[in-house]
Amino acid sequence: MVQVGRPHVSSVRAGAGSGRLRRVPAPSPPTRPARPHPLGVTPRSAEEGGGADVAVLAAHADRVEVCVFSADGRETRTALPDVEHGVWYGHVPDLAVGSRYGLRTHGRWDPERGLRHNPAKLLLDPWARGLDGEVALRPEVFGHAVDDDLRGDLAVPDPRDSAPHVPRSVVLGPLPRHLRPTPGERPRVPWADTVVYEAHVRGLTQQHPEVPEEDRGTYAALAHPAVVEHLRSLGVTTLELLPVHASTSEVALRRRGLSNYWGYNTLAFNVPHAPYATRRARAAGPEGVREEFRRAVRSLHAAGIEVLLDVVYNHTCEEGPEGPHLSFRGLDDATYYLRDAGGRPLDVTGCGNSLDFTDPRVVQFTLDSLRYWVTEHGVDGFRFDLMTTLARGRDGFTPDHPFLVALAADPVLADVKLVAEPWDVGPSGWRTGQFPAPVHEWNDRFRDGVRRFWLTDARDTALGHGAPAMGGRGLRELATRFAGSADTFDVRRGRLTSVNFVTAHDGFTLADLVSYDRKHNEANGEGNRDGSDSDTSYNHGVEGDTSDPEVLQARRRSVRNLMATLVLSSGVPMLTAGDEFGRSQGGNNNAYCQDGPVSWVDWDLAPWQRELLEDTRALLELRRRYPVLRTAGVLRGHPVREQRSDLLWFGEDGEPMNVDRWHEGERRVLQVLVDGRDRGEASVLVVLNGGARQRDVVVPEVEGLPRYLPRWSSAPDRRRRAAPAGRALRVAPWTVRVLASR
């Protein structure tokens, strides 16, 4: 036995299982004592005596060992001698920069109480900044006894050593001086000018013909001139990357021979995912992977493009109680994971476990991790997956949760972009519009309202349901979303609180949204039961591929209408990679496990795709050209209030909308004047015909705006003449037209 409170070192050949431990002398005390903070590994310089100070949160353990692995696989274990407030700490003399290490805990095995200590299992340090190796999902990596099908009995701890089958944590020093972020490096794009582009590292570049084959699908490819030029020419200011934290795949996916392509299954929160690095970077070890990611961020910054990370702090890859035993579970299951009042595991994420943000240590861990990505890698912000989980207190979601308060007060994190996915699957989990500043939010109400107006209502019309199915909601809903969703977000924060989107990684692509009425997820191996069953798509009469020219024309017009509404609306637009030229996933609306052509962006564009790309570029150019379309400020416009506003609403006759008109169910034509006169700017008139008939729309007469110049149309339009105020403008069915005062 090793007595707690006294350092102890032993060594054993890694993987030896029941091999005999060889005792070696305890180290001499360091010149200064180790401290319980910061958590993780803090290397000492040679002048300080070398080695490293280690602090590990394991509040319910009886002993914690740091296991250092030599190049030949020999494992040396050092028991941390001191514990304070649940943090075990001490100095480990043979732990230095470049060392491979892991942790082992001793203590009670009582899974029902969250006590999962099993010293046979090598655990990752949650604060580790480097990782060497991958998880092999074998029986040995489970803390409890399982069979070859990875099913077993939680009550029985498994005695087999997991070390040969799990990765090692790696001690990394700071980045080389020439790679460290500099104060003026970040582009700092104002929210008003921001255009977000959501992309997957591999999916965006795996099939790009101009990227060298050996670099495709990697961090290096993100910074390739051809990729950067595409983003710049499109008008993107901010690249939002699907998770790049080191991740692994779930047991169920491994059984089906698939992998977690999206990466929402985090293994190590401070480590870039190694498979996204080039072979040459991986050959250089964890240092090479980290440096390649950092170079990509720096190169994008040099092009004026910000980098946001989609981060998953709501759960880990250890899944439910029957899942693998890799890190948090073995260190301190009772502290890290959320439990109900009866002590039972509580899952509000749908992923098997949820991190417990009622515990200060979990909040601390997340803040430490976020600061690391900003200060070490220079990233410009984060999109928080299922952020409601991160703001759950003892009584559920609270907008003054300590984590949210810390984000707002932290001098590092309050200075970057913060975006919430404002829901989870727990009780009262939908919280759109309820997060405090400085957090901005994905606006699912925008997504659903815009889809209904252009797609669901079109489908109802085609099926002969007509106005009763629309219920008078169409124009009112669309106008509210166009105006920044004042019914959802605090108007005092301004319209840019809303991050608008029509599609995201989760769901149909834009092209599939107009081509499929039903999901087609058979390739996922779940009997097509996975993915959303939402009915806000419309195949325009034919399911999937077709050569019918009328159907194709209608679909392409719908894509343009959706894209135009997204780009021109008040708020921050977010595009999904490939939507700008009609990328399809063949109707798969949950391609999280499809690491192949289904999910990869195909850059071999047909003529219609090139036309769509040019239309998307033109729309984003309009947004840049006319400041009134993106200006921040208090949201004054509202579709049902008669007041001086920067958004003026008119019917097809050119007369202002009033309360009665807003409630006329058959009304499907709307004009919105985005008024720039008070600012001395050009005004923009957006004309929307959401009906099945061509309409003659009278251009509104507004003081100081005698005429409008045509700027864009979702339908073919050869007329380029000015449109005088008070005159009729012919607008095709299901069409958006954009005009400007100059």
XYZ file of C-alpha atoms in Angstrom, residues 112-669:
558
model
C -24.866 4.169 -8.121
C -23.231 6.867 -5.991
C -20.919 8.079 -8.742
C -17.862 6.372 -7.322
C -16.043 4.721 -10.239
C -12.431 4.438 -9.037
C -10.543 1.639 -10.759
C -6.727 1.824 -10.677
C -6.506 -0.674 -13.540
C -7.733 2.034 -15.896
C -5.364 4.661 -17.291
C -7.144 8.018 -17.463
C -6.589 11.112 -19.548
C -5.869 14.353 -17.758
C -8.834 16.658 -18.587
C -6.426 19.631 -18.635
C -3.948 17.923 -21.008
C -2.863 19.936 -24.039
C -1.454 17.065 -26.062
C -2.600 13.559 -26.902
C -0.719 10.545 -28.256
C -2.676 7.565 -29.562
C -6.333 6.655 -30.008
C -9.036 4.829 -28.100
C -9.441 1.166 -28.996
C -12.961 0.272 -27.903
C -12.188 -3.052 -26.281
C -13.447 -4.585 -23.015
C -10.305 -3.380 -21.242
C -11.239 0.300 -21.595
C -14.430 -0.139 -19.577
C -14.252 0.315 -15.831
C -16.824 -2.403 -15.263
C -16.709 -5.964 -16.556
C -18.092 -6.304 -20.097
C -18.174 -9.063 -22.684
C -16.779 -8.922 -26.209
C -19.930 -7.063 -27.285
C -19.091 -4.410 -24.664
C -22.124 -5.178 -22.503
C -21.758 -6.103 -18.855
C -22.382 -5.561 -15.162
C -21.761 -2.149 -13.572
C -21.473 -3.689 -10.144
C -18.299 -5.597 -11.049
C -15.083 -3.580 -11.616
C -12.876 -4.863 -14.418
C -9.289 -5.706 -13.295
C -7.576 -5.588 -16.698
C -5.095 -2.810 -17.492
C -6.450 -0.379 -20.092
C -3.084 1.305 -20.783
C -2.318 -0.561 -24.039
C -5.665 0.522 -25.511
C -6.015 4.213 -24.620
C -4.068 7.332 -25.602
C -1.556 9.111 -23.396
C -1.751 12.695 -22.242
C 1.284 14.682 -23.399
C 2.980 17.586 -21.627
C 3.382 20.525 -23.993
C 5.162 23.765 -23.373
C 4.092 27.064 -24.912
C 4.046 27.468 -28.670
C 7.253 28.660 -30.307
C 7.537 32.402 -29.994
C 6.983 33.028 -33.720
C 3.621 31.225 -33.582
C 2.185 32.875 -30.511
C -0.765 35.208 -31.086
C 0.067 38.884 -31.265
C -2.172 41.691 -29.958
C -3.067 42.997 -33.412
C -3.527 39.674 -35.177
C -7.241 39.065 -34.741
C -9.437 40.649 -37.449
C -12.035 41.780 -34.868
C -14.879 41.954 -37.384
C -17.782 43.983 -35.950
C -20.969 41.996 -35.447
C -22.718 44.268 -37.944
C -20.301 43.202 -40.684
C -20.139 39.535 -39.718
C -21.074 36.756 -42.142
C -20.596 33.311 -40.580
C -19.737 30.238 -42.664
C -20.179 26.919 -40.858
C -17.836 24.204 -42.149
C -16.205 20.900 -41.276
C -12.401 20.792 -41.516
C -12.358 17.588 -43.536
C -15.633 18.079 -45.371
C -14.785 21.527 -46.715
C -11.459 20.611 -48.295
C -11.355 16.814 -48.809
C -12.393 17.077 -52.469
C -11.023 20.520 -53.329
C -9.148 20.068 -56.625
C -6.677 22.930 -56.037
C -5.556 21.706 -52.631
C -2.625 19.239 -52.844
C -3.913 15.730 -52.276
C -1.744 15.186 -49.207
C -3.209 18.302 -47.560
C -6.892 17.751 -48.282
C -9.145 17.434 -45.288
C -6.639 19.027 -42.905
C -5.984 22.192 -40.948
C -3.359 23.100 -43.523
C -5.992 22.986 -46.264
C -8.090 25.615 -44.502
C -5.312 28.112 -45.144
C -4.729 27.102 -48.785
C -5.011 30.157 -51.073
C -7.822 28.563 -53.116
C -9.935 27.940 -50.009
C -9.226 31.378 -48.578
C -10.042 33.022 -51.899
C -13.366 31.215 -52.084
C -14.327 32.502 -48.649
C -13.182 36.036 -49.390
C -14.849 36.237 -52.795
C -18.059 34.888 -51.306
C -18.073 37.575 -48.636
C -17.416 35.407 -45.586
C -15.856 37.172 -42.602
C -16.000 34.407 -40.014
C -15.282 30.687 -40.441
C -17.075 28.570 -37.826
C -15.503 25.128 -37.583
C -17.395 22.069 -36.433
C -15.639 20.560 -33.397
C -11.859 20.344 -33.612
C -11.382 19.131 -30.036
C -9.947 15.619 -29.960
C -12.870 13.203 -30.189
C -13.673 9.536 -30.551
C -16.632 7.472 -31.781
C -19.480 5.993 -29.782
C -19.821 2.290 -29.084
C -22.984 2.029 -31.195
C -21.248 3.572 -34.220
C -18.253 1.273 -33.901
C -20.628 -1.697 -33.878
C -22.092 -0.484 -37.190
C -18.681 0.101 -38.729
C -19.160 3.886 -38.760
C -17.481 6.831 -37.036
C -18.534 10.115 -35.497
C -17.686 12.379 -38.428
C -19.009 15.610 -36.940
C -16.922 15.208 -33.777
C -19.545 16.044 -31.149
C -18.080 13.386 -28.850
C -15.155 15.048 -27.132
C -12.267 13.103 -25.635
C -9.823 15.941 -24.839
C -11.039 19.530 -24.698
C -7.666 21.276 -25.042
C -6.243 19.203 -27.895
C -6.756 19.691 -31.659
C -8.093 16.528 -33.292
C -5.021 14.783 -34.735
C -6.730 13.102 -37.750
C -7.365 16.593 -39.164
C -3.632 17.270 -39.330
C -1.391 16.382 -42.257
C 0.817 13.301 -42.073
C 3.892 15.468 -41.716
C 2.348 17.265 -38.741
C 1.283 14.008 -37.099
C 4.793 12.633 -37.637
C 6.060 15.490 -35.479
C 3.786 14.376 -32.655
C 1.241 16.385 -30.666
C 3.441 19.467 -31.008
C 3.185 19.227 -34.795
C -0.598 18.864 -34.725
C -0.980 21.859 -32.452
C 1.340 24.000 -34.563
C -0.465 23.140 -37.803
C -3.794 24.193 -36.315
C -2.275 27.411 -35.031
C -0.739 28.182 -38.448
C -4.137 27.733 -40.070
C -5.708 30.215 -37.657
C -2.920 32.706 -38.231
C -3.172 32.415 -42.030
C -6.939 32.941 -41.962
C -6.404 35.976 -39.771
C -3.934 37.357 -42.297
C -6.726 37.131 -44.878
C -9.088 39.018 -42.570
C -11.139 35.928 -41.667
C -12.058 35.118 -38.086
C -12.145 31.582 -36.701
C -14.903 30.416 -34.364
C -14.904 26.955 -32.808
C -18.033 24.884 -32.300
C -17.411 23.554 -28.785
C -19.123 20.715 -26.912
C -18.777 21.298 -23.173
C -22.221 19.881 -22.411
C -21.160 16.198 -22.438
C -18.160 13.929 -23.033
C -17.383 10.819 -25.059
C -17.811 8.547 -22.043
C -21.522 8.197 -22.917
C -23.986 6.800 -20.363
C -23.108 4.852 -17.207
C -22.378 1.762 -19.329
C -19.879 3.654 -21.494
C -16.068 3.555 -21.545
C -13.852 4.614 -18.646
C -11.455 7.155 -20.135
C -11.119 10.326 -18.070
C -13.793 12.216 -16.106
C -15.672 9.060 -15.131
C -12.695 7.452 -13.456
C -11.384 10.646 -11.877
C -14.516 12.018 -10.260
C -17.791 10.856 -11.772
C -19.776 12.321 -8.875
C -18.359 15.819 -9.430
C -18.157 16.080 -13.192
C -21.456 14.513 -14.271
C -24.964 15.794 -13.654
C -27.216 13.822 -11.306
C -30.797 14.230 -10.167
C -31.942 14.766 -6.589
C -31.845 11.024 -6.010
C -28.239 10.741 -7.159
C -29.081 9.068 -10.461
C -27.271 10.144 -13.665
C -29.244 12.845 -15.468
C -28.918 13.271 -19.235
C -30.205 16.558 -20.680
C -28.120 16.327 -23.858
C -29.365 13.083 -25.402
C -25.783 11.850 -25.536
C -25.709 9.622 -22.462
C -24.233 12.071 -19.960
C -24.207 15.762 -19.122
C -21.505 17.763 -17.408
C -22.698 19.312 -14.160
C -22.488 23.108 -14.364
C -23.891 23.440 -10.874
C -20.413 22.471 -9.701
C -17.803 25.285 -9.623
C -15.064 22.882 -10.746
C -16.885 22.136 -14.006
C -17.323 25.862 -14.610
C -13.621 26.356 -13.845
C -12.597 23.611 -16.244
C -14.640 25.084 -19.085
C -13.385 28.621 -18.550
C -9.775 27.416 -18.383
C -10.234 25.535 -21.633
C -11.877 28.446 -23.453
C -9.134 30.858 -22.372
C -6.499 28.420 -23.588
C -7.912 28.354 -27.126
C -8.048 32.149 -27.214
C -4.675 32.926 -25.663
C -2.649 30.051 -27.147
C -4.297 29.582 -30.550
C -5.776 33.028 -31.086
C -9.284 31.866 -31.984
C -11.921 34.569 -32.226
C -14.795 32.975 -30.391
C -17.018 29.994 -29.813
C -20.387 28.538 -30.720
C -21.614 26.547 -27.714
C -23.370 23.298 -28.537
C -26.519 22.785 -26.406
C -25.626 25.808 -24.310
C -28.702 25.525 -22.112
C -26.896 22.666 -20.346
C -24.062 25.052 -19.484
C -26.527 27.417 -17.802
C -28.505 24.913 -15.723
C -28.520 25.576 -12.002
C -30.175 23.589 -9.263
C -33.602 24.622 -10.530
C -32.916 24.472 -14.259
C -31.825 27.170 -16.697
C -30.997 30.568 -15.257
C -29.730 33.592 -17.236
C -27.610 34.683 -14.267
C -25.841 31.339 -14.025
C -22.266 31.677 -12.710
C -20.890 30.410 -16.013
C -22.717 33.116 -17.974
C -21.681 35.767 -15.462
C -18.077 34.604 -15.762
C -18.195 34.825 -19.564
C -19.414 38.401 -19.368
C -16.850 39.391 -16.734
C -13.803 37.503 -17.960
C -11.339 39.945 -19.605
C -10.313 37.322 -22.178
C -13.626 35.693 -23.048
C -15.812 38.809 -22.995
C -13.583 40.121 -25.790
C -14.395 37.341 -28.288
C -17.533 36.273 -30.144
C -19.815 34.013 -28.110
C -22.760 32.255 -29.752
C -25.287 29.954 -28.089
C -27.196 27.039 -29.456
C -29.927 28.017 -26.991
C -31.515 24.681 -26.209
C -30.926 21.156 -24.965
C -33.226 18.135 -24.609
C -33.790 18.427 -20.872
C -36.854 19.861 -19.084
C -37.678 23.370 -20.329
C -34.622 23.168 -22.542
C -35.687 25.569 -25.316
C -34.329 28.997 -24.329
C -33.996 31.020 -27.537
C -33.854 34.718 -26.682
C -33.073 34.227 -22.996
C -29.272 34.317 -22.896
C -27.705 37.532 -21.582
C -25.091 39.730 -23.233
C -22.495 39.274 -24.590
C -23.866 35.958 -25.858
C -25.512 35.967 -29.286
C -27.877 33.157 -30.247
C -28.777 30.818 -33.059
C -32.324 31.787 -34.019
C -34.325 28.655 -34.770
C -37.459 30.784 -35.039
C -35.891 32.498 -38.035
C -35.065 29.121 -39.589
C -38.568 27.761 -39.130
C -40.441 30.936 -40.076
C -38.515 31.500 -43.293
C -38.839 27.848 -44.304
C -42.589 27.919 -43.684
C -43.128 31.040 -45.775
C -41.165 29.898 -48.816
C -41.583 26.110 -48.619
C -44.409 24.871 -46.397
C -46.839 27.493 -47.656
C -45.788 26.749 -51.241
C -46.447 23.069 -50.649
C -49.874 23.825 -49.174
C -50.704 25.961 -52.173
C -49.585 23.252 -54.604
C -51.726 20.695 -52.763
C -54.733 23.006 -52.887
C -54.837 23.757 -49.170
C -54.586 27.475 -49.826
C -54.900 30.265 -47.281
C -56.661 28.330 -44.475
C -53.546 26.197 -43.937
C -51.460 29.348 -43.740
C -53.769 30.781 -41.092
C -52.753 34.371 -41.822
C -49.450 33.680 -40.154
C -47.229 33.812 -43.241
C -46.509 37.514 -43.720
C -46.550 38.404 -40.030
C -44.109 35.619 -39.210
C -41.777 36.430 -42.081
C -41.766 40.145 -41.294
C -40.982 39.491 -37.645
C -38.032 37.294 -38.588
C -36.831 39.771 -41.239
C -36.913 42.545 -38.652
C -34.658 40.748 -36.162
C -37.195 38.711 -34.161
C -38.209 41.405 -31.707
C -40.694 38.949 -30.209
C -37.765 36.758 -29.171
C -34.778 38.975 -28.358
C -34.463 41.961 -26.061
C -34.791 44.981 -28.364
C -32.421 46.947 -26.144
C -29.577 44.673 -27.262
C -30.151 45.407 -30.939
C -31.097 43.199 -33.825
C -27.647 41.602 -34.105
C -28.309 39.350 -31.115
C -29.930 36.996 -33.614
C -27.674 34.690 -35.611
C -29.961 33.856 -38.511
C -29.765 30.584 -40.375
C -31.899 28.498 -42.700
C -29.693 25.403 -42.612
C -26.859 24.106 -40.443
C -24.779 20.951 -40.253
C -27.723 19.302 -38.503
C -30.546 18.831 -41.025
C -31.040 19.117 -44.760
C -28.666 21.136 -46.887
C -30.274 24.037 -48.730
C -30.484 22.035 -51.962
C -32.011 19.048 -50.155
C -34.466 21.289 -48.346
C -36.126 22.013 -51.703
C -35.718 18.471 -53.076
C -36.987 16.130 -50.348
C -40.160 15.904 -48.290
C -38.728 13.083 -46.194
C -35.354 12.269 -44.691
C -33.313 9.471 -46.276
C -30.905 8.398 -43.532
C -30.773 4.680 -44.282
C -26.973 4.753 -44.619
C -26.709 5.683 -40.937
C -27.820 2.193 -39.962
C -30.611 3.276 -37.622
C -33.582 2.271 -39.765
C -34.144 5.892 -40.826
C -35.307 6.657 -37.282
C -32.560 9.193 -36.589
C -32.620 12.826 -37.630
C -35.387 15.405 -37.517
C -38.884 14.615 -38.770
C -39.641 18.299 -39.342
C -41.945 18.954 -42.286
C -40.532 22.347 -43.262
C -39.037 21.076 -46.511
C -40.720 20.817 -49.926
C -39.645 18.641 -52.847
C -41.639 20.685 -55.386
C -43.532 17.642 -56.595
C -40.780 15.054 -57.046
C -38.808 13.321 -54.295
C -35.075 13.599 -54.904
C -33.289 13.707 -58.234
C -35.246 14.678 -61.319
C -34.704 15.937 -64.842
C -38.054 17.751 -64.994
C -37.127 21.312 -66.040
C -40.118 22.913 -64.324
C -39.375 21.202 -61.027
C -35.701 22.133 -61.256
C -36.528 25.748 -62.045
C -38.902 25.959 -59.081
C -36.373 24.394 -56.723
C -33.612 26.761 -57.773
C -35.860 29.760 -57.355
C -36.772 28.582 -53.849
C -33.088 28.248 -52.986
C -32.522 31.826 -54.105
C -35.519 33.063 -52.102
C -34.239 31.380 -48.960
C -30.717 32.671 -49.465
C -31.927 36.206 -50.175
C -34.115 36.274 -47.072
C -31.189 35.030 -44.973
C -28.703 37.585 -46.288
C -31.018 40.625 -46.329
C -32.714 40.145 -42.945
C -31.726 42.007 -39.788
C -29.292 39.966 -37.737
C -26.099 38.048 -38.401
C -26.360 35.599 -41.329
C -24.853 32.125 -41.100
C -24.341 30.007 -44.222
C -23.613 26.294 -44.258
C -20.624 25.204 -46.360
C -21.668 24.278 -49.876
C -25.122 25.847 -49.694
C -23.800 28.735 -51.748
C -23.730 26.404 -54.759
C -26.340 23.790 -53.918
C -24.464 20.951 -52.208
C -26.597 17.846 -51.652
C -26.398 15.006 -49.121
C -28.895 12.879 -51.030
C -31.628 13.619 -48.515
C -29.626 12.573 -45.431
C -30.550 15.097 -42.754
C -28.331 13.643 -40.017
C -24.991 12.899 -41.680
C -23.069 12.896 -38.396
C -21.579 9.467 -39.137
C -20.934 9.874 -42.862
C -17.223 10.519 -43.367
C -17.328 10.315 -47.141
C -18.761 11.905 -50.283
C -22.205 12.227 -48.673
C -20.794 14.862 -46.322
C -17.812 16.216 -48.239
C -18.257 19.363 -50.304
C -18.141 18.545 -54.016
C -16.337 21.355 -55.849
C -17.105 20.024 -59.343
C -19.904 22.471 -60.119
C -22.594 22.161 -62.772
C -23.567 25.347 -64.662
C -26.630 25.933 -62.451
C -24.422 25.660 -59.379
C -22.047 28.276 -60.719
C -25.018 30.563 -61.328
C -26.219 30.021 -57.773
C -22.729 30.781 -56.465
C -22.719 34.068 -58.343
C -26.150 34.911 -56.944
C -24.932 34.257 -53.394
C -21.902 36.436 -53.982
C -24.142 39.184 -55.373
C -26.431 39.074 -52.336
C -23.540 39.298 -49.894
C -22.083 42.126 -51.953
C -25.403 43.995 -51.554
C -25.108 43.506 -47.804
C -21.617 45.028 -47.868
C -22.557 47.796 -50.289
C -25.574 49.057 -48.359
C -24.770 49.698 -44.668
C -28.458 50.033 -43.845
C -28.817 46.251 -44.317
C -26.353 45.475 -41.553
C -26.236 48.495 -39.263
C -26.336 47.705 -35.569
C -28.554 49.600 -33.186
C -31.779 49.416 -31.257
C -34.463 47.582 -33.181
C -37.180 50.143 -33.835
C -39.000 48.479 -36.716
C -41.871 46.129 -35.925
C -44.434 44.846 -38.423
C -47.459 45.594 -36.241
C -46.552 48.975 -34.749
C -47.268 52.255 -36.473
C -44.263 54.423 -35.617
C -41.244 56.070 -37.160
C -38.979 53.153 -37.962
C -35.971 52.088 -39.965
C -38.196 49.377 -41.465
C -41.316 50.513 -43.335
C -43.861 47.948 -44.503
C -46.142 48.189 -47.533
C -48.655 46.026 -49.347
C -48.772 45.240 -53.058
C -50.713 48.480 -53.658
C -47.907 50.587 -52.210
C -49.974 51.525 -49.154
C -48.614 51.068 -45.616
C -49.473 47.890 -43.786
C -51.830 48.216 -40.827
C -53.090 45.820 -38.177
C -55.959 44.561 -40.311
C -53.730 43.902 -43.293
C -51.257 41.927 -41.210
C -54.052 39.531 -40.286
C -55.410 38.934 -43.780
C -54.618 35.279 -44.348
C -54.598 35.427 -48.144
C -52.083 38.258 -48.324
C -48.804 36.961 -49.792
C -47.071 40.087 -51.114
